[in-house]
Structures are given as structure tokens and as C-alpha cells.
Short mmCIF file of C-alpha atoms in Angstrom, two decimals:
data_model
loop_
_atom_site.label_atom_id
_atom_site.label_comp_id
_atom_site.label_asym_id
_atom_site.label_seq_id
_atom_site.Cartn_x
_atom_site.Cartn_y
_atom_site.Cartn_z
CA SER A 20 0.02 0.13 -0.75
CA GLY A 21 0.65 3.74 -0.52
CA VAL A 22 1.53 6.14 2.00
CA THR A 23 -0.45 6.82 4.91
CA LYS A 24 -2.03 8.94 7.47
CA GLN A 25 -0.65 7.07 10.34
CA ASP A 26 3.20 6.94 7.84
CA ILE A 27 3.09 10.63 7.87
CA LYS A 28 3.11 10.90 11.95
CA LYS A 29 4.91 7.92 12.05
CA LEU A 30 7.67 9.88 10.59
CA ILE A 31 6.81 13.23 12.63
CA GLN A 32 6.85 12.25 15.68
CA LYS A 33 9.88 10.27 15.61
CA ALA A 34 11.59 13.51 14.30
CA LEU A 35 10.24 15.82 16.88
CA ALA A 36 12.11 12.73 19.63
CA GLU A 37 15.34 13.49 17.78
CA PHE A 38 14.65 16.95 18.72
CA LYS A 39 17.37 17.10 22.18
CA VAL A 40 18.07 20.49 22.98
CA PRO A 41 18.51 20.87 26.17
CA GLU A 42 15.90 22.71 28.48
CA MET A 43 14.14 23.33 25.30
CA GLU A 44 10.13 23.20 25.03
CA VAL A 45 8.78 22.41 21.43
CA ILE A 46 6.08 24.68 21.05
CA HIS A 47 4.74 24.02 16.89
CA TYR A 48 6.28 21.84 14.47
CA PHE A 49 5.08 22.10 10.65
CA PRO A 50 6.73 19.39 7.90
CA ILE A 51 7.58 21.65 5.18
CA GLU A 52 8.48 19.09 2.47
CA PHE A 53 9.09 15.71 2.10
CA ILE A 54 11.74 13.18 0.28
CA LEU A 55 10.63 10.07 -1.19
CA ASP A 56 13.48 7.47 -2.08
CA GLY A 57 15.79 10.35 -1.41
CA ASP A 58 15.15 12.79 -4.21
CA ASN A 59 11.54 13.20 -4.75
CA ILE A 60 10.34 16.17 -3.13
CA VAL A 61 7.01 16.21 -2.28
CA GLU A 62 4.28 18.06 -0.90
CA ASN A 63 2.17 15.61 0.08
CA PRO A 64 3.30 11.90 -0.06
CA MET A 65 -0.38 10.34 0.95
CA GLY A 66 -0.85 7.76 -1.27
CA MET A 67 2.03 7.74 -2.85
CA TYR A 68 4.69 4.47 -3.27
CA GLY A 69 8.42 3.94 -2.05
CA SER A 70 10.70 2.57 -0.43
CA GLU A 71 12.15 5.53 1.85
CA LEU A 72 10.43 8.43 3.14
CA SER A 73 11.82 11.39 5.16
CA CYS A 74 10.73 15.43 5.91
CA GLN A 75 12.27 18.88 6.68
CA ILE A 76 10.58 19.84 9.63
CA HIS A 77 10.26 23.98 11.29
CA ILE A 78 9.73 23.33 14.68
CA ILE A 79 9.43 26.58 16.85
CA ALA A 80 10.88 26.03 20.55
CA ALA A 81 11.05 28.01 23.96
CA ASN A 82 13.00 27.93 26.97
CA SER A 83 10.94 25.39 28.94
CA ALA A 84 11.77 27.46 32.38
CA LYS A 85 10.46 30.69 31.46
CA ILE A 86 7.24 28.76 30.07
CA LEU A 87 7.15 27.48 33.45
CA ASN A 88 7.86 30.66 35.08
CA LEU A 89 5.20 32.47 32.81
CA THR A 90 2.24 30.57 33.44
CA LYS A 91 2.66 30.37 37.44
CA CYS A 92 2.88 34.05 37.05
CA LEU A 93 -0.55 33.87 35.13
CA SER A 94 -2.25 31.29 37.28
CA ARG A 95 -1.22 33.56 40.68
CA CYS A 96 -3.49 36.18 38.95
CA GLN A 97 -6.08 33.44 38.72
CA VAL A 98 -5.23 32.99 34.91
CA GLU A 99 -5.58 29.45 33.34
CA VAL A 100 -3.23 28.58 30.47
CA LYS A 101 -4.19 25.47 27.92
CA GLU A 102 -1.89 26.43 26.02
CA VAL A 103 1.18 28.33 24.61
CA ILE A 104 1.71 29.81 20.76
CA SER A 105 4.41 31.95 19.33
CA ALA A 106 3.09 35.29 19.11
CA VAL A 107 3.41 35.43 15.05
CA TYR A 108 1.45 32.35 14.63
CA ALA A 109 -1.49 33.85 16.86
CA SER A 110 -0.96 36.93 14.90
CA GLY A 111 -1.46 35.02 11.99
CA LEU A 112 -4.13 32.60 12.90
CA SER A 113 -6.64 35.81 14.15
CA THR A 114 -6.37 37.61 10.65
CA LEU A 115 -7.48 34.00 9.10
#
């Protein structure tokens, strides 16, 4: 069978697991491109056939201690933080 949604999910989870920067926490990640069989760059590999799939991923990360301090400060003001997102990303979403 061709590349499935589950295959892509596993690939991205593997890439995120390999991101090991001390004291940094992943806030967002965006797949930039997928590479099928080492040289075919594809935007969406769903349903395609090949023996090897890899990807380039853009990761936005922040210092874990700073995130923890900020959420602790806000909780003291009775503000519950459900999710942390980058300001640039939030601005882009708000305009859509």
C-alpha cells in the first residue's frame, strides 16, 4: 500500500523525538517538505509508493523554565494557561 496518514504521523513523531535541545520545549512544528526515496521532493506523499520517506520540519521551541515561570505567574493572577503559542503564529491565525 502507499503512504498513509499514520506513516506521516509516525515520521513526524520520530523527527520531534530527535529534537534534543537542552531546556527547550517544542511549541509548534510544521512539515516543510517530504522526500520520497531520497530525491523526490513532494508536498503531500499520501497514497504515493516508495521505499523510504523522510521530511524537513520547521520547529518553534522556547525555554522550558521561562514557559513554566510565565504560566506560574499567570496562575497567581487566576489566569489559566491552556496552551502556549508563538505570537507570530497567533497573529497569523487571527487574520485568517
